[in-house]
Short mmCIF file of C-alpha atoms and ligand atoms in Angstrom, two decimals:
data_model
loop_
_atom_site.label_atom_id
_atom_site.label_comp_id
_atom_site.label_asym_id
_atom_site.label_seq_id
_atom_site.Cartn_x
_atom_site.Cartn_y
_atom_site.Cartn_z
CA UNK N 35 11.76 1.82 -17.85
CA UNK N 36 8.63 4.44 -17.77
CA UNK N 37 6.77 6.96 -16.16
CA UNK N 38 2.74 5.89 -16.32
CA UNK N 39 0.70 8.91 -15.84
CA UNK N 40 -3.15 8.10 -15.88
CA UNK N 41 -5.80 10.88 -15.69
CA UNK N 42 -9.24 11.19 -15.53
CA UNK N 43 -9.98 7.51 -15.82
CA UNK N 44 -13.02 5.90 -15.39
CA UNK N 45 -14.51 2.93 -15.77
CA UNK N 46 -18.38 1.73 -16.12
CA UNK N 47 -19.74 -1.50 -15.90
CA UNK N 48 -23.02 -0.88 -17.12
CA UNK N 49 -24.56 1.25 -14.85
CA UNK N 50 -21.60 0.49 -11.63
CA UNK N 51 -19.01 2.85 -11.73
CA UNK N 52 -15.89 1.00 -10.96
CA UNK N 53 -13.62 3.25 -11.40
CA UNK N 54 -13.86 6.66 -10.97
CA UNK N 55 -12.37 10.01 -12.04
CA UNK N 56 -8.93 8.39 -10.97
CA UNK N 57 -5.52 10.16 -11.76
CA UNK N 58 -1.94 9.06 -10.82
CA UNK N 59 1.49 9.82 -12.04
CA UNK N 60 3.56 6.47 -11.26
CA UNK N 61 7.55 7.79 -11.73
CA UNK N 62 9.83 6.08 -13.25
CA UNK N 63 11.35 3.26 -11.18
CA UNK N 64 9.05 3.89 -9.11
CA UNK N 65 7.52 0.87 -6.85
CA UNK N 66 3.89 2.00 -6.58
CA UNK N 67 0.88 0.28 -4.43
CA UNK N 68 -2.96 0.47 -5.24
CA UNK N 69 -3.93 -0.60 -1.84
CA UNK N 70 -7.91 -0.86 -0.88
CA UNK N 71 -10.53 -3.14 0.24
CA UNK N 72 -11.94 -6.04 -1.96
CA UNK N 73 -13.94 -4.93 -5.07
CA UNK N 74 -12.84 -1.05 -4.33
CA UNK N 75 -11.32 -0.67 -8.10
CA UNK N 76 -7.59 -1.80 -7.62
CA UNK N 77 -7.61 -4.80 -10.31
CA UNK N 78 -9.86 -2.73 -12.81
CA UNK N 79 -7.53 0.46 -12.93
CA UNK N 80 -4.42 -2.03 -12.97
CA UNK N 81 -5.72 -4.16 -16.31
CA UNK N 82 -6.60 -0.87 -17.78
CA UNK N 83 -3.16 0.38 -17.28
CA UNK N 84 -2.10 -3.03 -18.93
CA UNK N 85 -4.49 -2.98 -21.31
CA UNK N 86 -6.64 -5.61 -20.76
CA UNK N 87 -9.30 -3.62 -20.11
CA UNK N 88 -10.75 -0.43 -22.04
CA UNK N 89 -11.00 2.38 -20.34
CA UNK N 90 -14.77 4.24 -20.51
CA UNK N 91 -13.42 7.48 -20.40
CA UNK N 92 -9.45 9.04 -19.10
CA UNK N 93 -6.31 8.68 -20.67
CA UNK N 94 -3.12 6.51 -20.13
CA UNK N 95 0.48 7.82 -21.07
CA UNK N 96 3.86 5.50 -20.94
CA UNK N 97 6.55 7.27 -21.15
CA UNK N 98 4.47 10.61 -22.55
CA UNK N 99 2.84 8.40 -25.16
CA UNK N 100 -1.17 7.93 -25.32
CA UNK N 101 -1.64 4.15 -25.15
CA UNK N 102 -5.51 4.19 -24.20
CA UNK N 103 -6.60 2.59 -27.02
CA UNK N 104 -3.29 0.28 -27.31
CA UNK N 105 -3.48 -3.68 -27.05
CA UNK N 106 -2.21 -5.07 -24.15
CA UNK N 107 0.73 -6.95 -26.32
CA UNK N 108 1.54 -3.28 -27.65
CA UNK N 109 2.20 -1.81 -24.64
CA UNK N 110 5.78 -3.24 -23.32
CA UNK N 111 4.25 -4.44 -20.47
CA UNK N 112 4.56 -7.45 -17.98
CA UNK N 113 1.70 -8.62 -15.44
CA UNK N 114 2.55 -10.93 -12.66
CA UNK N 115 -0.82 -12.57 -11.07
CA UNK N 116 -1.71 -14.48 -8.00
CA UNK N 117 -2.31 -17.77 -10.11
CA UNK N 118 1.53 -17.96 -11.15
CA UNK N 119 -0.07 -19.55 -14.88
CA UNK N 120 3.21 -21.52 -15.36
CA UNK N 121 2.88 -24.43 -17.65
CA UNK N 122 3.26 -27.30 -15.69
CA UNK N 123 4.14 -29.45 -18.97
CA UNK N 124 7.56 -27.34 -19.00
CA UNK N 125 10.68 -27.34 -17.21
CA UNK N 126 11.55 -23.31 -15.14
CA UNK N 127 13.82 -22.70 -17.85
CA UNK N 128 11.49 -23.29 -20.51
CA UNK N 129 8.82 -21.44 -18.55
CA UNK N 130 11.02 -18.52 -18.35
CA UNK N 131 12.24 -18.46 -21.45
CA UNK N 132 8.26 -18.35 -23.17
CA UNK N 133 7.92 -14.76 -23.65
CA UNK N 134 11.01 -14.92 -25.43
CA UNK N 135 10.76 -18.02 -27.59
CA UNK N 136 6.78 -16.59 -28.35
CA UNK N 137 8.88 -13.69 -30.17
CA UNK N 138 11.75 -15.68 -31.86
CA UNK N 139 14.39 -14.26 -30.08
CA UNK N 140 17.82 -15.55 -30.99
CA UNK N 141 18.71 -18.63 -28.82
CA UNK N 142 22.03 -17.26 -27.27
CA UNK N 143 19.99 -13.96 -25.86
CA UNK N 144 17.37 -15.99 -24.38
CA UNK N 145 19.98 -18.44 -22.99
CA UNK N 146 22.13 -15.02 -21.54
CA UNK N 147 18.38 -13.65 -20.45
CA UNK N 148 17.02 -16.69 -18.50
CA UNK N 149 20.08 -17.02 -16.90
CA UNK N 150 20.67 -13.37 -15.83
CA UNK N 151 16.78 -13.80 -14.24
CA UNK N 152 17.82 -17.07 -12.43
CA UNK N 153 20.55 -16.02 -11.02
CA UNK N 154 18.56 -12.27 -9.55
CA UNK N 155 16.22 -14.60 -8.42
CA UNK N 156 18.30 -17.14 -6.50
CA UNK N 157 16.95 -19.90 -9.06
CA UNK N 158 19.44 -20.80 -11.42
CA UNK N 159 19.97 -24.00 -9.91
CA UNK N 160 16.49 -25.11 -10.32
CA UNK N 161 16.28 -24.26 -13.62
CA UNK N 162 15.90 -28.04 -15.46
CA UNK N 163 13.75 -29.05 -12.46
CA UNK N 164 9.97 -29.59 -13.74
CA UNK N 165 7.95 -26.66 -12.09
CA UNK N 166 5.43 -28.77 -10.87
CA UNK N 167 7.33 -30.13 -7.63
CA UNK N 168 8.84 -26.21 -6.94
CA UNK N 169 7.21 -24.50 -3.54
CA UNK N 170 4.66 -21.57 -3.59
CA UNK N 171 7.50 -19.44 -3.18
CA UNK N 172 9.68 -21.05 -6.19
CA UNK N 173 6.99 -21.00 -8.09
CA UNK N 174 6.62 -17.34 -7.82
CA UNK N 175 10.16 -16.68 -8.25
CA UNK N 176 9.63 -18.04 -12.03
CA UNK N 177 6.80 -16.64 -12.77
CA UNK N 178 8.81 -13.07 -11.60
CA UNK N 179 11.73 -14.65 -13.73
CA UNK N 180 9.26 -14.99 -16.91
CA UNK N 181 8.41 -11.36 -16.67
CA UNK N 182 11.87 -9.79 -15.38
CA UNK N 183 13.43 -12.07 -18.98
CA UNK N 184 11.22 -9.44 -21.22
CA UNK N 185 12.74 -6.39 -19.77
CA UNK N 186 9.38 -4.88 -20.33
CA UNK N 187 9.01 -0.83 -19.61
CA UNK N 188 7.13 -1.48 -16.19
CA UNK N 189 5.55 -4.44 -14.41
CA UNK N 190 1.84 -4.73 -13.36
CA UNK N 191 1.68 -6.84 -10.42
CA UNK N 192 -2.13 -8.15 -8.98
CA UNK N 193 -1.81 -9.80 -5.60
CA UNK N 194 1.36 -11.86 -6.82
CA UNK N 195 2.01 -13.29 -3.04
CA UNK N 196 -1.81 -13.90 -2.08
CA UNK N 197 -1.44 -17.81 -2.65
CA UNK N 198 1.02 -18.01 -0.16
CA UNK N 199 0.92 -18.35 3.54
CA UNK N 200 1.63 -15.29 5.92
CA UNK N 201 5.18 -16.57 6.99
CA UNK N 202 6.06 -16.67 3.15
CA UNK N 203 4.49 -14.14 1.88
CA UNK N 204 6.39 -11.86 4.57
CA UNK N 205 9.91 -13.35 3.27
CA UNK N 206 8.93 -12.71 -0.60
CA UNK N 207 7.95 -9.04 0.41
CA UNK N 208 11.52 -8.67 1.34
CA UNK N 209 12.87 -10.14 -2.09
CA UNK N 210 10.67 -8.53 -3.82
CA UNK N 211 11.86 -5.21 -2.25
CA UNK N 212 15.72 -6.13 -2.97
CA UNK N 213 14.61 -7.26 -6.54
CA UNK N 214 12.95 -3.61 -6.67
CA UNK N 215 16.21 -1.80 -5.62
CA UNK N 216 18.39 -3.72 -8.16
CA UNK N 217 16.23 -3.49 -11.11
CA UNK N 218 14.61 -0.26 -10.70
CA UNK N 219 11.46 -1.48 -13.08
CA UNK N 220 8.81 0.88 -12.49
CA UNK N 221 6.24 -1.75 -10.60
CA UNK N 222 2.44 -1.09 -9.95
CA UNK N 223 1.46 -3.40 -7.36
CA UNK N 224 -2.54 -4.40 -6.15
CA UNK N 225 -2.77 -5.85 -2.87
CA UNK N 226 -5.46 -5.42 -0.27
CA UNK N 227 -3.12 -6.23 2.57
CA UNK N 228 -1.99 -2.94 4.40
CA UNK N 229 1.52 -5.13 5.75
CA UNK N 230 2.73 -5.21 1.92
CA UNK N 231 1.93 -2.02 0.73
CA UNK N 232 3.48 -0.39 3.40
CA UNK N 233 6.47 -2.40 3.47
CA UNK N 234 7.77 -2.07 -0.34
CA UNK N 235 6.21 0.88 -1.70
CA UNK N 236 7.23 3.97 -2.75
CA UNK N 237 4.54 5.48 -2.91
CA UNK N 238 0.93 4.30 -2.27
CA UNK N 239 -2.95 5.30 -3.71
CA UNK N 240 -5.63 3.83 -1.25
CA UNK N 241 -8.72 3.16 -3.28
CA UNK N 242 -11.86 3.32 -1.97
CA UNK N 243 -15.43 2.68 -3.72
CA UNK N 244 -13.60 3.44 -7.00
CA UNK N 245 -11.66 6.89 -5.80
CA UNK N 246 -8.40 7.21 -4.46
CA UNK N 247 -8.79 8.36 -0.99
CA UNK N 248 -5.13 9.21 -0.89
CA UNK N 249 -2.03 8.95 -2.74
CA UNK N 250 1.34 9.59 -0.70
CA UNK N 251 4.41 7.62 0.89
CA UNK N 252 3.71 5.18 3.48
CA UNK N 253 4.58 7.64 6.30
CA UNK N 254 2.85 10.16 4.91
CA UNK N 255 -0.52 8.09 4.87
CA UNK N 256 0.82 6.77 8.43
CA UNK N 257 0.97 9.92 9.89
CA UNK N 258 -1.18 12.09 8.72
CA UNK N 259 -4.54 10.39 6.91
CA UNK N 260 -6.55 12.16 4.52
CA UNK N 261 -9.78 10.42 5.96
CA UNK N 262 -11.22 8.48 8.00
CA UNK N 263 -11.11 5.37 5.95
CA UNK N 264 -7.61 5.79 5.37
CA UNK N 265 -6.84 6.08 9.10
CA UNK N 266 -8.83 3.15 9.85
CA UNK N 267 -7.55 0.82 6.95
CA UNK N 268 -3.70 1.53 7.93
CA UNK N 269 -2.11 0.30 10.73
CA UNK N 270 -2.49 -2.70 13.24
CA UNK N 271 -4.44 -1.84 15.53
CA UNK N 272 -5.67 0.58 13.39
CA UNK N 273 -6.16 4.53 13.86
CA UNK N 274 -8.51 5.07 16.95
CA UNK N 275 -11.58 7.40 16.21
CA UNK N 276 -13.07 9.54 18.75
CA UNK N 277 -16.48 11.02 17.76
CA UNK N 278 -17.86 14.27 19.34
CA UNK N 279 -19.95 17.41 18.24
CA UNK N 280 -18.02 20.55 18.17
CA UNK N 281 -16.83 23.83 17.09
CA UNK N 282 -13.28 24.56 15.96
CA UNK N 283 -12.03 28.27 15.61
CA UNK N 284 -9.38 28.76 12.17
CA UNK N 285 -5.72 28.50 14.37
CA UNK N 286 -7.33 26.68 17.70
CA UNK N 287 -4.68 24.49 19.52
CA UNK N 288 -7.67 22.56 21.29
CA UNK N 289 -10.92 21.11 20.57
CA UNK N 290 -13.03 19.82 23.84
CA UNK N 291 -14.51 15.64 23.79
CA UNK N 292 -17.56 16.18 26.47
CA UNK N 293 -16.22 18.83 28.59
CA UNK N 294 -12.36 17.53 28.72
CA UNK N 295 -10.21 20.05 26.63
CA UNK N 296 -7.21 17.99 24.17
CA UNK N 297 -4.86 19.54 22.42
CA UNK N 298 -4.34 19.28 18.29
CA UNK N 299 -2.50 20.72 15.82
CA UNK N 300 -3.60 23.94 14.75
CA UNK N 301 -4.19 24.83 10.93
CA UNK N 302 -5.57 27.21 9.27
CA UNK N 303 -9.22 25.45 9.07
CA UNK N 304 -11.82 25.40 11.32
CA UNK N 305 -16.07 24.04 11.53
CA UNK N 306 -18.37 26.10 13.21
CA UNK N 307 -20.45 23.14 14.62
CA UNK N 308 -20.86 19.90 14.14
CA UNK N 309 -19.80 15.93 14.00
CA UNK N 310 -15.78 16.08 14.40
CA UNK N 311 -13.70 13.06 14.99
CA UNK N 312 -10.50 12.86 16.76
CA UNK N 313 -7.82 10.25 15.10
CA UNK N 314 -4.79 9.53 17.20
CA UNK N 315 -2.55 6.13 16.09
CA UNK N 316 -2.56 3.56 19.63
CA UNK N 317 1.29 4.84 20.38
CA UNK N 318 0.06 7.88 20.77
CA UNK N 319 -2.51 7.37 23.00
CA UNK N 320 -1.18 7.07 26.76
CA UNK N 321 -2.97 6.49 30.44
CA UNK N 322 -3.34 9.04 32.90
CA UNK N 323 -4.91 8.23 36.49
CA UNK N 324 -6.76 11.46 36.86
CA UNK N 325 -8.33 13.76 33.97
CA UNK N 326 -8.13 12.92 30.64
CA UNK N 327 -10.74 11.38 28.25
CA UNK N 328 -12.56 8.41 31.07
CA UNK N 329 -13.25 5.07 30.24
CA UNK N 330 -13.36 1.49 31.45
CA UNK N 331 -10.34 -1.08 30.43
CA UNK N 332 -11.81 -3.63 28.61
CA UNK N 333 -9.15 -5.57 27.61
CA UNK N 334 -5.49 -6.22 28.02
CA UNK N 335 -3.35 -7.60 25.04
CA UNK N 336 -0.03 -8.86 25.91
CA UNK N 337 2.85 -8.51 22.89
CA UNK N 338 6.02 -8.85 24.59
CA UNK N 339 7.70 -5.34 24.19
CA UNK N 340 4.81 -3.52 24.34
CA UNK N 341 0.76 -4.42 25.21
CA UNK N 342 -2.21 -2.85 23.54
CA UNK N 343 -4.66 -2.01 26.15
CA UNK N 344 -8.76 -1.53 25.05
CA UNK N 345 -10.22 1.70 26.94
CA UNK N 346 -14.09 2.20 25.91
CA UNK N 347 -14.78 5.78 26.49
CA UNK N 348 -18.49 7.93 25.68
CA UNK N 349 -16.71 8.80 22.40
CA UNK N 350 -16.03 5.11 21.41
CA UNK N 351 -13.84 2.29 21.62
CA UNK N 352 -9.48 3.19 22.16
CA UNK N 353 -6.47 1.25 21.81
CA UNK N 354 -3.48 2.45 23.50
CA UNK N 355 0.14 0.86 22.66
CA UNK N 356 1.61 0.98 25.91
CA UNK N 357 5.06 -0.29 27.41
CA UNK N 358 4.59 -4.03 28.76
CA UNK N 359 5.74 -3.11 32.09
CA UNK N 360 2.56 -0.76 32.43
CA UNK N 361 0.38 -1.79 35.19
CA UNK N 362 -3.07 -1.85 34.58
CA UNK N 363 -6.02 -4.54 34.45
CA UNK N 364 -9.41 -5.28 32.98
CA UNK N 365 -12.43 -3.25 34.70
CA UNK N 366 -10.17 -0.18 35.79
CA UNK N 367 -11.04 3.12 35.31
CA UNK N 368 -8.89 5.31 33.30
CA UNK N 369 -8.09 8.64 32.03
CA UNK N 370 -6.55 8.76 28.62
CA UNK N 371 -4.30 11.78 27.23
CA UNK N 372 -2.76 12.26 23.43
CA UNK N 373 0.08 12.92 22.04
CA UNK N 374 -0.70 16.59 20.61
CA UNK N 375 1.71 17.00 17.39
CA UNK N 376 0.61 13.67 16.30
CA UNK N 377 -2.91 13.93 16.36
CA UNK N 378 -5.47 14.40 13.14
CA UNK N 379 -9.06 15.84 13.23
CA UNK N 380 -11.31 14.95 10.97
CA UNK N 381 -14.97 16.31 9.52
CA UNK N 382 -17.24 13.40 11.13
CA UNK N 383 -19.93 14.23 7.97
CA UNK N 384 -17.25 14.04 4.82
CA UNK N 385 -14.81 12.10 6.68
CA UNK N 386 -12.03 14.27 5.69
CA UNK N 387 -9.52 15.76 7.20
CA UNK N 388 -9.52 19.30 8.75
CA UNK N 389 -6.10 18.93 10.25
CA UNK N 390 -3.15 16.61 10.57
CA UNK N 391 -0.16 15.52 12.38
CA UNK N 392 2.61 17.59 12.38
CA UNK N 393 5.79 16.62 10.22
CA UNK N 394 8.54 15.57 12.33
CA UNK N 395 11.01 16.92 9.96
CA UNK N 396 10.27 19.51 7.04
CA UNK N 397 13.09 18.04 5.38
CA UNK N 398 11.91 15.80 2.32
CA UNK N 399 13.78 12.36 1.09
CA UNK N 400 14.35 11.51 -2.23
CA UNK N 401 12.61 8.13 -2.90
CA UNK N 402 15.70 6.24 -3.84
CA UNK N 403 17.32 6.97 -0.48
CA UNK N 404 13.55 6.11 1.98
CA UNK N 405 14.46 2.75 4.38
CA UNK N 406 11.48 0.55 4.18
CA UNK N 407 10.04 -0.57 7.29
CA UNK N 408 5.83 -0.68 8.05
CA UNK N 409 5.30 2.22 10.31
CA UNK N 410 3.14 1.35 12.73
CA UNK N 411 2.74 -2.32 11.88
CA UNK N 412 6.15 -3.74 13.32
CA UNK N 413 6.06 -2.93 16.81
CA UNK N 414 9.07 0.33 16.53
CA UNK N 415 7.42 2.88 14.34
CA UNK N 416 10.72 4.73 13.08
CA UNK N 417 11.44 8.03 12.61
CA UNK N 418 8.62 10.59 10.61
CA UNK N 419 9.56 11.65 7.33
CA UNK N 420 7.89 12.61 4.19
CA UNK N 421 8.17 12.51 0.37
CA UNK N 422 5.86 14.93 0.27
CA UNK N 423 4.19 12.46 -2.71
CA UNK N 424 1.67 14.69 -4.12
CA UNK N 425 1.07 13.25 -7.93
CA UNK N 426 -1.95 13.08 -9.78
P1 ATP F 530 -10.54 -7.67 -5.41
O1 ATP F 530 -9.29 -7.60 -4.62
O2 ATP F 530 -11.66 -8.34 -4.69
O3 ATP F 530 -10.37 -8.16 -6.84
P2 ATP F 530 -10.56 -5.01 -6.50
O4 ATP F 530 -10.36 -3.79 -5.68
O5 ATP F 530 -9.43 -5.45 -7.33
O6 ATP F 530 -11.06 -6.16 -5.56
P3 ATP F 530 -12.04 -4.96 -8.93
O7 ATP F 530 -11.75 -6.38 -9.30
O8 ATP F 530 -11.34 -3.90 -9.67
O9 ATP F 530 -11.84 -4.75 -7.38
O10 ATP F 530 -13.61 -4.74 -9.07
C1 ATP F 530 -14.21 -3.49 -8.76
C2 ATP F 530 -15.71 -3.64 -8.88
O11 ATP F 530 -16.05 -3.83 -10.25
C3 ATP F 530 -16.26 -4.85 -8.12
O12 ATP F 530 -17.50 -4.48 -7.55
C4 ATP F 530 -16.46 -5.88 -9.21
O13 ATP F 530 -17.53 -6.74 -8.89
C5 ATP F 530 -16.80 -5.02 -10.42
N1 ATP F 530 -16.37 -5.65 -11.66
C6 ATP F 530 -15.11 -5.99 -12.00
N2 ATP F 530 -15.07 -6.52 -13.24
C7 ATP F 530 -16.38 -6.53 -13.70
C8 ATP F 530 -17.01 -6.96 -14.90
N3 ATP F 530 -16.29 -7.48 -15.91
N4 ATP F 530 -18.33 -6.79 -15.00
C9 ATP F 530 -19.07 -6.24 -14.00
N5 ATP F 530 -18.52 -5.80 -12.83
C10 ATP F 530 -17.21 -5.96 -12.67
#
C-alpha cells in the first residue's frame, strides 16, 4: 500500500480552471474522501491521481515516486466507478479474475486470489452465477472483488454506491468501512453525498469551485468549519448562519446580533467592522422564553427522539434540534440562546472563519483507533474529538 501526496495541482480546460492549486497528502491506509458539490473538481483531481487525466501543472508522488507523467496502467492502481463495467457475457468469477488473466498470471494464484476476494466480500458462493441476474449491491461487491484481486498500491473510488438506492447504499457504506479496516488499502473516495463521507472516512477534503475548502477528520469539519460553505454543506439540517454587521475586539468572549449580546469563543482574531456571521450546528441552538435572539416559529418537524423546530429571526432563518417532549407550536414567539464553546464566527465578506468551536478534548486519536459514526447526521452526535488532520 502507498502514501499519495499531490501538490500544487491544477487543471485547465481551456480557459475553465477545474482544478486549482490543490495539495493533499493521502497516508498510507488511509480511507480518504473528496467530498463537494457536482462539477466542483472531485472526479478531475481523482483521474489525475489515476492517471487518466494529465495534470496542467502540480505533481503526483506514490509512495515518494513522481508519477505525473505515468500511464494510468503504470501506476499500480485500481478505480472502482459508479457504472460497475462488468462484462455481462462472463460469469463473477471470470469477471473477477480479468485483471489477472489480462496479465497472464499463473492459474493457481488467480484461483487462490478470486477466492480470497469472494470470500472478504461475502460472494464466494455466487461466484459461477452469470453477473447479469446479481442485485445492485452484488454487483458492486464484484466489481470491488475485481479490483481488491490486483492488490493494487491504493484504490480510486468515483461514486461507487451512486446507482444504488438510499437503503442500500447505507448498508454498502458499512461493508465498505469493514472491508477498509481489514484491508487497510489506502482508498480515495469521490462522493457528493455528505452521509458517506462522513461515515467511512478518515479523513476528508471538501472541494469547492476547484479548491479545497478544507481538509480534516469528519469531526473536525463537524465541529469547527473552515467556511461558510463547509458549514452549510455538512450536516442535516445543516449549520445555521446568522448574518449581522459588527466589530470584534482580538480575545472578545461576545459579539452582539442587533442589540442582544451572545457569547463565542474567543481567539486571538478580531474585525474592526463589518459583515460577520454567526454558525452554530441545530443541537446547539436551544429556546428561551424571554431574551435571546427573537423570532417567529415557523415550523415544527417531528423525528421521534428529537424535533427540529424552524425559528426565522432579523438575522435569517434557524433550526434548533430540540428534545421531542419540547412544547412549542407554529406562530410562537421565541427567544433563542447558543451553546457558547460550540459556536464558530465567520468573516461574512471571505466566508472564512475568524473563530471556531472549542475542542472538547485536546487529546488527539490516532486514525486507526477513530469509531465511525456521522456526527451530526444520525440523530446522537457522539463525543468531540480531533485528528488534528492538517496535510497538504
Ligand atoms: P460530478 O459529481 O458532477 O462529476 P465533480 O466534482 O466530479 O462533479 P468534475 O467532473 O471533476 O466535477 O468536473 C469539474 C468541472 O470540470 C465541471 O465544470 C466539468 O464540466 C468540467 N470538466 C470536466 N471534464 C471536462 C472536459 N473533459 N472538458 C471540459 N470541461 C470538463
Amino acid at each position: 500500500m502507498a502514501e499519495i501526496r499531490v501538490e500544487n495541482l491544477v487543471k485547465q480546460f481551456g480557459s475553465f480552471a477545474a482544478v486549482r492549486d490543490t495539495s493533499f497528502t493521502v497516508r498510507d491506509g488511509d480511507f480518504f474522501c473528496l467530498l463537494g458539490p457536482s462539477g466542483c473538481g472531485k472526479t478531475t483531481t481523482l483521474r489525475m491521481v489515476a492517471g487518466l487525466e494529465l495534470p496542467t501543472s502540480g505533481s503526483i508522488r506514490l509512495d515518494g515516486e513522481d508519477v505525473t507523467f505515468r500511464r494510468a496502467r503504470e501506476r499500480d492502481i485500481a478505480m472502482v466507478f459508479q457504472l460497475f463495467a462488468l462484462y455481462p457475457h462472463m460469469n463473477v468469477r471470470r469477471n473477477i479474475a480479468f485483471p489477472l488473466l489480462c496479465v497472464g498470471m499463473p492459474r493457481a494464484e488467480i484461483v487462490r486470489r478470486v477466492e480470497a476476494a469472494a470470500r472478504t466480500l461475502r460472494i464466494a458462493h455466487l461466484l459461477d452465477k452469470p453477473v447479469s441476474g446479481l442485485s445492485g449491491g452484488d454487483r458492486q461487491r464484484v466489481a470491488l472483488g475485481r479490483a481488491l484481486v490486483r492488490q493494487p498500491k491504493a484504490f480510486m473510488m468515483d461514486e461507487p454506491l451512486g446507482a444504488l438506492d438510499a437503503e442500500f447504499r447505507h448498508i454498502m457504506c458499512g461493508e465498505l468501512r469493514t472491508l477498509h479496516e481489514r484491508v487497510r488499502a489506502t482508498t480515495v473516495y469521490v462522493t457528493h453525498d455528505q452521509l458517506e463521507a462522513m461515515s467511512m472516512a478518515d479523513v476528508i477534503a471538501v472541494m469547492n469551485r476547484g479548491c479545497i475548502e478544507q481538509l480534516a477528520s469528519p469531526q473536525e469539519i463537524y465541529d469547527r468549519p473552515a467556511s461558510i460553505f463547509v458549514g452549510e454543506f455538512i450536516g442535516s439540517p445543516a449549520m445555521n448562519v446568522l448574518r449581522f454587521e459588527g466589530a470584534v475586539a482580538p480575545g472578545a468572549t461576545e459579539v452582539v446580533l442587533g442589540d442582544v449580546p451572545v457569547a463565542v469563543p474567543a481567539s486571538r482574531e478580531g474585525r474592526p467592522g463589518g459583515p460577520l456571521v454567526l454558525g452554530a450546528r441545530p443541537e446547539h441552538v436551544s429556546l428561551r422564553g424571554e431574551g435571546g435572539v427573537r423570532g417567529a416559529v415557523t415550523g415544527v418537524e417531528y423525528l421521534g427522539t428529537t424535533q427540529v423546530v424552524t425559528v426565522d429571526t432579523a438575522h435569517g432563518r434557524v433550526k434548533a434540534r430540540l428534545p421531542a417532549t419540547d412544547e412549542v407550536g407554529v406562530g410562537e414567539r421565541v427567544g433563542l440562546s447558543f451553546r457558547a464553546p460550540k459556536l464558530s464566527l465567520f468573516d461574512g465578506t471571505t466566508g472564512k472563519v475568524i473563530r471556531s468551536a472549542l475542542h472538547d478534548t485536546p487529546t488527539q486519536r490516532p486514525a486507526a483507533a477513530r469509531s465511525h459514526h456521522a456526527p451530526g447526521l444520525a440523530h446522537s452526535p457522539g463525543a468531540a474529538h480531533s485528528l488534528g488532520a492538517s496535510h497538504g
